[in-house]
Every structure is written in C-alpha cells, then in structure tokens.
Coordinates of C-alpha atoms and ligand atoms in Angstrom, one line a residue:
M2 CA 13.3 -13.8 -13.6
S3 CA 15.5 -11.4 -12.0
S4 CA 18.3 -9.7 -14.2
S5 CA 20.6 -6.6 -14.3
T6 CA 23.9 -6.1 -16.2
V7 CA 26.3 -3.3 -15.9
T8 CA 26.2 -1.5 -19.2
G9 CA 29.3 1.0 -18.9
N10 CA 30.2 3.8 -17.1
V11 CA 29.0 7.3 -15.8
T12 CA 31.7 9.9 -15.4
L13 CA 31.5 12.9 -12.6
S14 CA 33.8 15.8 -12.3
E15 CA 34.4 17.9 -9.4
G16 CA 35.8 21.6 -10.0
N17 CA 38.2 20.7 -12.7
D18 CA 38.9 17.5 -15.3
D19 CA 41.5 16.3 -12.9
N20 CA 39.2 15.1 -10.3
T21 CA 37.1 13.0 -11.9
L22 CA 35.0 9.5 -11.1
S23 CA 33.8 6.6 -12.8
L24 CA 30.7 5.2 -12.0
P25 CA 29.4 1.7 -12.8
L26 CA 26.3 1.9 -14.7
I27 CA 23.3 -1.0 -14.0
A28 CA 20.5 -1.3 -15.8
G29 CA 17.3 -3.5 -15.6
T30 CA 15.0 -5.3 -18.0
V31 CA 12.9 -2.3 -18.3
G32 CA 13.3 1.4 -16.8
P33 CA 15.8 3.7 -16.0
S34 CA 19.3 2.4 -15.3
V35 CA 20.9 3.1 -12.2
I36 CA 24.4 4.8 -11.1
D37 CA 26.3 2.0 -8.6
V38 CA 27.3 4.5 -6.0
R39 CA 27.9 1.6 -3.2
K40 CA 31.4 2.0 -2.9
L41 CA 31.1 5.9 -3.6
Y42 CA 31.8 6.8 0.3
A43 CA 34.8 4.4 0.7
D44 CA 36.5 5.6 -3.0
T45 CA 35.8 9.4 -2.0
G46 CA 34.6 10.3 1.2
H47 CA 31.6 11.6 -0.1
F48 CA 27.7 10.3 0.7
T49 CA 25.1 10.9 -2.0
Y50 CA 22.2 13.1 -0.8
D51 CA 18.0 12.2 -1.5
P52 CA 15.6 12.9 1.1
G53 CA 12.4 11.3 0.2
F54 CA 14.4 8.7 -2.0
T55 CA 13.3 10.8 -5.2
S56 CA 16.4 9.5 -7.3
T57 CA 17.3 6.4 -5.3
A58 CA 16.7 2.6 -6.2
S59 CA 16.6 0.9 -3.0
C60 CA 17.1 -2.6 -4.0
D61 CA 16.9 -4.5 -7.3
S62 CA 13.5 -6.2 -7.4
A63 CA 11.5 -8.3 -10.2
I64 CA 8.2 -8.2 -8.8
T65 CA 6.5 -4.8 -9.8
Y66 CA 7.4 -2.5 -12.5
I67 CA 5.8 1.3 -13.1
D68 CA 6.6 3.9 -16.0
G69 CA 4.7 6.6 -14.1
D70 CA 5.4 8.7 -17.2
K71 CA 3.0 6.3 -19.5
G72 CA 1.0 5.3 -16.6
I73 CA 1.6 1.9 -16.4
L74 CA 2.0 -0.6 -14.0
M75 CA 2.8 -4.4 -14.2
H76 CA 3.1 -7.4 -11.6
R77 CA 5.8 -10.1 -12.6
G78 CA 5.2 -8.3 -16.4
Y79 CA 1.3 -8.8 -16.5
K80 CA -0.5 -5.3 -16.6
I81 CA -2.9 -4.5 -14.0
E82 CA -5.5 -4.0 -16.5
E83 CA -5.6 -7.6 -17.4
L84 CA -4.8 -8.9 -14.1
A85 CA -8.1 -6.9 -12.8
E86 CA -10.0 -7.8 -15.5
K87 CA -9.2 -11.4 -16.0
S88 CA -7.6 -12.6 -13.0
D89 CA -8.6 -13.0 -9.5
F90 CA -7.0 -12.2 -6.3
M91 CA -6.0 -15.3 -5.6
E92 CA -4.5 -16.1 -8.7
V93 CA -2.8 -12.5 -8.2
C94 CA -1.2 -13.4 -4.8
Y95 CA 0.4 -16.6 -6.0
L96 CA 2.0 -14.4 -9.0
L97 CA 3.2 -11.7 -6.7
L98 CA 4.8 -14.7 -4.1
K99 CA 6.1 -17.4 -6.7
G100 CA 6.7 -15.2 -9.6
E101 CA 4.2 -17.0 -12.5
L102 CA 0.6 -17.5 -12.5
P103 CA -0.6 -20.5 -11.2
N104 CA -2.0 -23.5 -13.5
Q105 CA -5.4 -25.0 -12.1
A106 CA -4.2 -27.2 -10.0
Q107 CA -1.2 -24.9 -8.2
K108 CA -4.3 -22.1 -8.0
D109 CA -6.6 -24.8 -6.1
K110 CA -3.7 -25.7 -3.6
F111 CA -3.3 -22.5 -2.9
T112 CA -7.0 -21.0 -2.3
H113 CA -7.1 -24.2 -0.2
D114 CA -4.0 -23.3 2.1
I115 CA -4.5 -19.9 2.5
T116 CA -8.6 -20.5 3.1
Y117 CA -7.4 -23.4 5.6
H118 CA -5.3 -20.9 7.7
T119 CA -8.1 -18.3 7.7
M120 CA -8.6 -18.8 11.5
L121 CA -7.4 -16.8 14.4
H122 CA -6.0 -18.2 17.8
E123 CA -8.6 -17.9 20.3
Q124 CA -6.6 -16.2 22.3
L125 CA -6.2 -13.3 20.1
T126 CA -9.9 -12.4 20.7
Q127 CA -8.9 -11.3 24.4
F128 CA -6.8 -8.8 23.2
Y129 CA -9.0 -6.8 21.0
R130 CA -11.3 -6.4 24.3
G131 CA -8.1 -4.5 25.3
F132 CA -8.7 -1.8 22.9
R133 CA -11.4 1.0 23.6
R134 CA -14.0 0.5 21.5
D135 CA -13.7 3.9 19.6
A136 CA -10.0 3.3 18.4
H137 CA -9.1 3.3 15.4
P138 CA -9.2 0.3 13.2
M139 CA -6.0 1.2 11.9
A140 CA -4.3 1.1 15.4
V141 CA -6.1 -2.3 16.0
M142 CA -4.1 -3.4 13.1
V143 CA -1.0 -2.4 13.9
G144 CA -1.2 -3.7 17.4
V145 CA -2.9 -7.0 16.4
V146 CA -0.7 -8.0 13.6
G147 CA 2.5 -7.0 15.7
A148 CA 0.7 -9.3 18.1
L149 CA 1.0 -12.5 15.7
S150 CA 4.2 -13.2 16.3
A151 CA 3.8 -13.6 20.1
F152 CA 1.0 -16.6 18.6
Y153 CA 3.0 -18.2 15.6
H154 CA 5.9 -18.9 17.3
D155 CA 6.8 -21.8 14.6
S156 CA 7.3 -19.4 11.4
T157 CA 9.5 -17.2 13.4
D158 CA 12.4 -18.4 12.0
I159 CA 13.3 -16.2 9.1
T160 CA 16.5 -18.2 7.8
D161 CA 14.0 -21.1 7.3
P162 CA 12.5 -20.9 3.7
T163 CA 9.5 -23.3 4.7
Q164 CA 8.6 -21.1 8.2
R165 CA 8.9 -18.0 6.0
M166 CA 6.5 -19.3 3.6
I167 CA 4.2 -20.2 6.0
A168 CA 4.4 -16.9 7.7
S169 CA 3.1 -15.6 4.6
Y170 CA 0.4 -17.9 4.1
R171 CA -0.9 -17.0 7.6
L172 CA -0.6 -13.5 6.9
I173 CA -2.7 -13.4 3.7
A174 CA -4.9 -15.4 5.1
K175 CA -5.2 -14.0 8.8
M176 CA -5.8 -10.2 7.7
P177 CA -9.1 -10.6 6.6
T178 CA -9.7 -12.2 9.5
I179 CA -7.9 -9.8 11.5
A180 CA -9.6 -6.6 9.8
A181 CA -13.1 -7.6 10.0
M182 CA -12.9 -8.4 13.4
A183 CA -11.2 -4.5 14.6
Y184 CA -14.4 -3.6 12.6
K185 CA -16.9 -5.5 14.8
Y186 CA -15.6 -4.7 18.0
S187 CA -15.8 -0.8 16.8
V188 CA -19.6 -1.3 15.9
G189 CA -20.1 -4.0 19.3
Q190 CA -20.8 -6.5 17.1
P191 CA -20.0 -10.3 17.7
F192 CA -17.0 -11.7 15.7
I193 CA -17.8 -13.8 13.0
Y194 CA -15.5 -16.6 12.0
P195 CA -14.2 -17.5 8.6
S196 CA -16.7 -19.8 6.1
N197 CA -14.3 -22.1 4.2
E198 CA -17.1 -22.4 1.6
L199 CA -16.5 -18.9 0.5
S200 CA -14.0 -17.2 -1.9
Y201 CA -11.6 -14.8 -0.2
A202 CA -13.5 -11.5 -1.0
E203 CA -16.6 -13.1 -0.1
N204 CA -15.3 -14.1 3.3
F205 CA -14.7 -10.6 3.9
L206 CA -17.4 -9.0 3.4
H207 CA -19.3 -12.3 5.5
M208 CA -17.2 -11.9 8.4
T209 CA -17.8 -8.1 8.0
F210 CA -21.3 -7.7 7.4
S211 CA -22.7 -11.0 8.7
V212 CA -24.6 -10.8 12.4
P213 CA -25.4 -14.0 14.0
A214 CA -29.3 -13.6 13.4
E215 CA -28.6 -13.1 9.4
R216 CA -26.4 -13.8 7.4
Y217 CA -24.8 -11.2 4.9
K218 CA -26.2 -11.9 1.4
L219 CA -23.6 -11.9 -0.7
S220 CA -23.5 -10.5 -4.3
P221 CA -21.6 -11.8 -7.0
V222 CA -21.3 -8.1 -8.9
I223 CA -20.2 -6.9 -5.1
A224 CA -17.8 -10.0 -4.3
R225 CA -15.4 -9.1 -7.5
A226 CA -15.7 -5.4 -7.0
M227 CA -14.0 -6.5 -3.7
D228 CA -11.6 -8.7 -5.3
R229 CA -10.7 -6.5 -7.9
I230 CA -10.5 -3.5 -5.2
F231 CA -8.0 -6.1 -3.6
I232 CA -6.0 -6.7 -6.9
L233 CA -5.5 -3.0 -7.3
H234 CA -3.8 -2.7 -4.2
A235 CA -1.6 -5.8 -4.1
D236 CA 1.5 -4.4 -5.0
H237 CA 3.1 -1.2 -5.8
E238 CA 6.7 -1.0 -6.2
Q239 CA 8.9 0.5 -3.4
N240 CA 6.3 2.7 -1.8
A241 CA 6.8 4.3 1.8
S242 CA 5.2 1.0 3.2
T243 CA 7.2 -1.6 1.4
S244 CA 10.3 0.4 2.3
T245 CA 9.2 0.3 5.5
V246 CA 8.6 -3.3 5.7
R247 CA 11.7 -4.1 3.9
L248 CA 13.9 -1.7 6.3
A249 CA 12.6 -3.4 9.3
G250 CA 13.2 -7.1 7.6
S251 CA 16.8 -5.9 7.3
S252 CA 17.6 -6.2 10.6
G253 CA 16.4 -10.0 11.0
A254 CA 13.3 -8.8 12.4
N255 CA 10.4 -11.5 12.2
P256 CA 7.9 -11.0 9.5
F257 CA 4.6 -10.2 11.6
A258 CA 6.8 -7.3 13.4
C259 CA 7.7 -6.4 9.5
I260 CA 4.4 -6.4 8.6
A261 CA 3.1 -4.1 11.3
A262 CA 5.7 -1.6 10.7
G263 CA 4.5 -1.1 7.0
I264 CA 0.6 -1.5 8.3
A265 CA 1.7 2.1 10.6
C266 CA 3.5 3.4 7.5
L267 CA 0.4 3.0 5.3
W268 CA -1.5 4.9 8.1
G269 CA -0.5 8.3 6.7
P270 CA -2.7 10.4 5.0
A271 CA -0.2 10.8 2.0
H272 CA 0.1 7.4 1.3
G273 CA -3.1 4.8 2.3
G274 CA -5.1 7.1 4.4
A275 CA -5.4 9.0 1.3
N276 CA -8.9 7.3 0.3
E277 CA -10.3 8.1 3.8
A278 CA -9.0 11.7 3.6
V279 CA -10.5 11.4 0.3
L280 CA -14.0 11.2 1.3
N281 CA -13.2 13.7 4.5
M282 CA -12.1 16.1 1.5
L283 CA -15.7 15.4 -0.3
N284 CA -17.9 15.8 2.8
Q285 CA -15.8 19.5 3.5
I286 CA -16.5 20.3 0.1
G287 CA -20.3 19.4 0.7
S288 CA -21.3 20.3 -3.0
V289 CA -20.6 21.2 -6.6
D290 CA -20.9 24.7 -6.5
R291 CA -17.7 24.9 -4.1
V292 CA -15.7 23.0 -6.0
Q293 CA -13.4 26.2 -7.7
E294 CA -13.2 27.8 -3.8
F295 CA -11.2 24.0 -2.9
I296 CA -9.2 24.2 -6.3
A297 CA -8.3 27.8 -5.5
K298 CA -7.0 26.4 -1.7
A299 CA -4.9 23.9 -3.4
K300 CA -3.5 25.8 -5.6
D301 CA -2.5 28.5 -2.9
K302 CA 0.8 28.1 -1.8
N303 CA 0.0 29.5 1.8
D304 CA -2.7 26.9 2.3
P305 CA -1.2 23.4 3.6
F306 CA -4.7 22.2 1.7
R307 CA -4.2 19.5 -0.8
L308 CA -6.6 18.0 -3.3
M309 CA -6.5 14.3 -1.8
G310 CA -6.5 11.6 -4.1
F311 CA -4.9 13.9 -6.7
G312 CA -0.8 13.5 -6.9
H313 CA 1.7 10.7 -7.0
R314 CA 5.3 10.5 -6.6
V315 CA 5.6 8.2 -9.9
Y316 CA 2.9 8.5 -11.8
K317 CA 3.2 11.8 -13.9
N318 CA 0.1 10.3 -15.5
Y319 CA -3.4 9.1 -14.9
D320 CA -2.7 6.0 -12.3
P321 CA -3.9 3.1 -14.4
R322 CA -5.7 2.0 -11.1
A323 CA -7.5 5.2 -10.6
K324 CA -9.2 4.1 -14.3
V325 CA -9.9 0.5 -13.2
M326 CA -11.8 1.9 -9.7
Q327 CA -13.8 4.4 -11.8
Q328 CA -15.5 1.8 -13.5
T329 CA -15.6 -0.4 -10.5
C330 CA -17.2 2.6 -8.7
Y331 CA -20.0 2.5 -11.5
E332 CA -20.6 -1.3 -11.3
V333 CA -20.9 -1.0 -7.9
L334 CA -23.0 1.9 -7.2
D335 CA -25.7 0.1 -10.3
E336 CA -25.8 -3.3 -8.7
L337 CA -26.9 -1.4 -5.2
G338 CA -29.3 0.8 -7.2
I339 CA -27.8 3.7 -6.0
K340 CA -28.6 6.8 -8.9
D341 CA -27.2 10.4 -8.4
E342 CA -24.8 9.8 -5.4
P343 CA -23.7 13.0 -4.7
M344 CA -20.7 12.3 -3.7
L345 CA -19.6 11.0 -7.1
K346 CA -21.1 13.5 -8.8
L347 CA -19.2 16.0 -6.5
A348 CA -16.1 14.0 -7.3
M349 CA -16.2 13.9 -11.1
E350 CA -16.8 17.5 -11.3
L351 CA -13.6 18.1 -9.1
E352 CA -12.0 15.7 -11.6
K353 CA -12.9 17.2 -14.3
I354 CA -11.5 20.9 -13.3
A355 CA -8.7 19.5 -11.9
L356 CA -7.5 17.9 -15.3
N357 CA -8.6 21.0 -17.0
D358 CA -6.5 23.4 -14.5
E359 CA -2.8 24.8 -15.5
Y360 CA -1.7 24.3 -12.1
F361 CA -2.4 20.7 -12.3
I362 CA -1.4 20.2 -16.0
E363 CA 1.5 22.0 -15.0
K364 CA 2.6 19.9 -11.9
K365 CA 1.3 16.7 -14.0
L366 CA -1.5 15.8 -10.8
F367 CA -3.6 13.1 -12.0
P368 CA -6.6 11.3 -9.8
N369 CA -4.6 8.0 -8.1
V370 CA -6.1 5.2 -7.0
D371 CA -8.0 6.6 -3.8
F372 CA -9.6 8.9 -5.9
Y373 CA -12.5 6.7 -6.4
S374 CA -11.9 3.9 -3.8
G375 CA -13.5 5.7 -1.0
I376 CA -16.8 6.5 -2.8
I377 CA -17.3 2.5 -3.5
L378 CA -16.0 1.8 0.2
Q379 CA -18.6 4.0 1.2
A380 CA -21.6 2.6 -0.9
L381 CA -20.5 -0.9 0.0
G382 CA -20.9 -0.1 3.8
F383 CA -17.2 0.4 5.3
P384 CA -16.7 3.7 7.3
T385 CA -14.2 5.8 6.6
S386 CA -11.9 4.4 9.3
M387 CA -12.4 0.9 7.7
F388 CA -10.9 2.4 4.1
T389 CA -7.1 2.5 5.2
V390 CA -7.4 -1.0 6.7
L391 CA -8.7 -2.5 3.5
F392 CA -5.6 -1.1 1.6
A393 CA -3.4 -2.7 4.3
L394 CA -5.2 -6.1 4.3
A395 CA -4.3 -6.3 0.0
R396 CA -0.9 -4.7 0.3
T397 CA -0.4 -7.5 2.9
V398 CA 0.7 -9.9 -0.3
G399 CA 3.1 -7.4 -2.1
W400 CA 4.7 -6.7 1.7
V401 CA 5.3 -10.6 2.1
A402 CA 6.4 -10.6 -1.7
Q403 CA 8.8 -8.2 -1.0
W404 CA 9.9 -9.3 2.4
N405 CA 10.2 -12.8 0.9
E406 CA 12.3 -11.4 -2.4
M407 CA 14.5 -9.4 -0.3
M408 CA 15.3 -12.6 2.4
E409 CA 16.4 -14.8 -0.4
D410 CA 18.8 -12.0 -1.8
P411 CA 22.4 -13.4 -0.8
S412 CA 23.6 -9.6 -1.0
Q413 CA 20.7 -8.6 1.2
K414 CA 22.0 -6.1 4.2
I415 CA 20.5 -4.6 6.8
G416 CA 19.1 -0.8 5.5
R417 CA 21.4 2.0 6.7
P418 CA 21.1 5.2 5.7
R419 CA 23.9 8.5 6.2
Q420 CA 22.8 11.9 6.4
L421 CA 24.2 15.5 6.0
Y422 CA 24.5 16.5 9.7
T423 CA 24.1 19.9 10.0
G424 CA 24.1 20.8 13.6
Y425 CA 26.6 22.1 16.2
T426 CA 29.8 21.4 15.7
E427 CA 31.6 20.1 19.0
R428 CA 31.2 22.6 22.0
P429 CA 31.9 22.4 25.7
F430 CA 29.5 21.0 28.1
V431 CA 27.5 23.5 30.2
D432 CA 26.6 23.5 33.3
I433 CA 23.0 23.7 34.5
S434 CA 23.5 26.3 36.6
K435 CA 25.2 27.9 33.8
R436 CA 22.4 27.5 31.7
Ligands
CMC2 N1 -3.1 19.1 -4.0 C1 -2.4 20.5 -4.4 N2 -1.0 20.5 -4.8 C2 0.0 19.1 -4.9 C3 -0.9 18.0 -4.5 C4 -2.5 17.8 -4.7 N3 -2.8 16.7 -4.2 N4 0.2 16.9 -4.9 C5 1.3 17.9 -5.2 N5 1.0 19.0 -5.4 C6 2.3 19.7 -5.7 C7 2.8 20.2 -4.4 O1 2.3 21.4 -3.8 C8 4.3 20.5 -5.0 O2 3.9 21.9 -5.6 P1 5.4 23.0 -5.3 O3 6.3 22.2 -6.7 O4 5.1 24.3 -6.3 O5 6.3 22.7 -4.5 C9 3.8 19.9 -6.2 O6 3.0 19.3 -6.3 C10 4.9 18.2 -6.3 O7 4.3 17.7 -5.0 P2 5.1 17.1 -3.7 O8 4.6 16.9 -2.7 O9 6.7 17.2 -3.9 O10 5.4 15.4 -4.5 P3 5.5 14.1 -3.8 O11 5.7 13.0 -5.0 O12 6.6 14.5 -2.9 O13 4.1 13.8 -3.5 C11 2.2 12.8 -3.2 C12 3.4 12.3 -3.9 C13 1.2 11.6 -3.1 C14 2.5 13.0 -1.6 C15 1.1 14.3 -3.3 O14 1.0 14.2 -4.5 C16 -0.1 14.4 -2.2 O15 0.2 14.9 -0.9 N6 -1.3 13.5 -2.8 C17 -2.1 13.9 -2.1 C18 -2.4 12.8 -1.1 C19 -2.9 11.2 -1.6 O16 -3.8 11.3 -2.7 N7 -2.2 10.3 -1.7 C20 -1.9 9.1 -2.2 C21 -1.3 8.6 -3.1 S1 -1.9 7.0 -4.2 C22 -1.6 5.8 -2.8 C23 -0.4 5.3 -2.1 O17 0.3 5.1 -2.7 O18 -0.4 5.6 -1.1

C-alpha cells in the first residue's frame, strides 16, 4: 500500500507580510508530513538548503517506517522485533520486495528460486585472483558486485520488470557466495560452492567456514542467529547507502552497478563500517578500568574520538535492532560455551556508563545496531574486516527493494541536488607567468 494526500498548505513569509508563499503539505500514512517544495525554485528563484538531508524527504516509499523518537522500526507495517522473532530472512526478503508476507507456497517458490541462483559464473573466480590477498573484503565486494553487470547482460535492461526482478533475485542469491569467496580468498583457502540443501544462512556459514577436507558443523542456534542478523540489517529506509543506490539508479544505471555504489557508501565508519570500528574501539580500550577515560575522550569537543556503535541520525531512543542483537549475542555466546567474554563485559560496562552520562542523555545517544553485532560476529569466527561485508550482504535486499520501488514510480526523475555557491564570482584569467 502506498498513499499520500495533500492535507493543506504552509505559509512562509519573508520580511514583511506582503511577501508570503503558500506551499502544499503532504501527509503519508504515518510519521511527519512533508512540505512540497518541488515548485519552489520555479516560483521564487530560491533553493532549500539542507546539507546532510536532516529535514529532507528524498522520495516517498511504502517499504520501511522508522519513528526515531519512539525507537520503532517496521517493514511493510510489521515491527522488526516480531519479524526477528517469528519470521526468517527469506520471508523478510519476500516481504520487502513484494509488499506482503508470503503464504507457504509463495515462500517455497521464492526460497527455491533464490537457492537456485546462488552459483556464480565460473569465470568470476578468475576475477578474484586479480586482487591482492590482503585486500579489504569490502574493496573486493565493490569490484566483484560491479563486475556482475559484465556477466549477466540478460538482466540489465532496467525498463523490463522481469529483468529487474531476475537481477534482484540474482543479487540476493549471489551475495553470500561473493562474500564467502572474498573471505576464502583473503585466508588462502579454496572457494566452497553453495549447497542447495541448506538454508540461506546455513549456506553462507558453510561457504565461509567449510574446507574441502572438513565440512563445517552447522549448529541450528548459530544458523538462526546468522539469519536474525540478516533480518536486522535487511532495510533501513533512506539511509546513506540506500540513498546512494537510488541516486545511482535514478540515472538509469544497471542494478549491479547501483548495488556496487551502495556497497561503497556502506563501507564508511559512520555507516556500515561502524561494527568493525566498535570492535577496534573495544580492543583499543582494552579493559573495564579504561572506560571512563574513553567516555571523556568521546565528550571532549577537541578530540575527534566518538563512541562507535553509539548515536544515530534517526534514533533518538534505543535502536530496536540493538535490543534484539544484544539478546542474540547472549544466545550465541552461550551456544559456543563462551563464558565471561571480556569484550562483552567491556561493552556492557561502556553501555552502562554512557547511558547514565549527562552528555549522552542530553544528546540522546543510545547504542545502535552495530554495538553488539561485532561481538557476535567475532565469536562466530569472522575477522573484523568481514563485518561490514555481512552488513552489505543483508542490506542487499533492502537496496534492491528500494531500487525496484523507485523504478516502478512513474514520477521518478534523475536525482540532481543543487547547491549554495560560495566560491569566487567571475574574475579574469591570469597568465601562468603572472601567477
Ligand atoms: N560519540 C560521541 N559523541 C557523539 C556520537 C558518538 N558516537 N555521535 C554523535 N555525537 C555527538 C556529536 O559530537 C554532536 O555533538 P554536538 O551537537 O555537540 O556537535 C551530536 O552528538 C550530534 O551528532 P551528529 O554527528 O551531528 O549526528 P549525526 O546524526 O550527523 O550522526 C552518526 C549520526 C551515526 C554518524 C553519529 O552518531 C556517529 O558518528 N556515531 C558513531 C558511528 C556509528 O555508530 N555509526 C553507526 C550508525 S547505525 C548503523 C547504520 O545505520 O549504518
């Protein structure tokens, strides 16, 4: 369901009341309404100014809703906590892509179709060998996912809805294979092919941790935790990487190129790279008795240090994903028989102190999804450099769902922001001999 209605106007006045401007107000189904400024420049010669898009809705969307003040995240109307508890990643993928939860037959067909697209074109294995062994796996992901458009020409016609859906399935299906191969290449082990009898999460664990000499023993608790981690990262409204995918797609670029752009954006430590940064930070802090020192650093305006895994552009309350992640963390450590994990102790102490500190309370800085995910992923055996790769793998469905929604929107235009120019005004060219 997608619906928006014009509910009235807002009137802006400039200087004196003779100079007023009335702009339409549009309401969605829930959440803040928006002031429609599309005709503002044509009517007034003014742009709006909003670096970082803190007050700007870049599109309308019926996929994901966030209420950052209340700490609510819903996909297609279903709360993330319920999806994490009662659903699985394949169902969530279907929900994001198609708008409704699948019935059993639809789920079976979807799972089958995804499972039967997990293999990569064999020639792509040559592509991996061109990278240095010590390359960051996110660098490999950007390259390999971008290169998919060179291998799957039959799903790059973006005007054809069937090709768009095939490309979407391919991306969701092949991402675990690509990610596991990036890992295998970095540790010098042979690539492991997907196995169709396994679930999506099991298959990823198998391709990552099996070796030809010994198959990885799958634990249902671990596979369920992996699946839940994928659910928690599946989509998150118009975040930086999703907006990047939409912006890239708005020019008519093919979906593989658009998702590669999303992966590049996700890599940064302010976004998907934060889970890797959390673990690096915990290692840097080292012990509980140094927590106060680092809290002080985070509060010091002259120190660029930030508590990684804390704060969010939208959530001014507990990130609902962080609560599920914390629970999953306990389950995983318990299953693995890891007692008194020092990183977890450190993280809990840090969380406790930060949640009671005036600075963090006043700025509404709460733990976000990345705060606990790193501890789980490390316990599962993933190196820190793979953390953001897992985020990219899980977020792929959100990216393709948002990209499809945009492509189906008849009012879609190329994204082309304007600027407030602050450079030189016109000046005469100076010959090189006189500079
Ligand atoms: N530690 C210390 N101070 C912080 C932190 C932090 N983690 N986050 C924000 N602040 C302060 C910041 O210094 C600023 O203070 P002041 O108003 O005095 O200048 C105020 O809080 C607002 O911060 P901001 O940078 O203007 O807020 P933003 O909405 O632009 O940034 C953020 C959001 C997530 C980039 C930021 O909170 C951050 O850098 N957090 C750490 C990185 C992190 O955990 N990122 C993962 C986000 S969740 C996963 C995802 O969606 O990708």
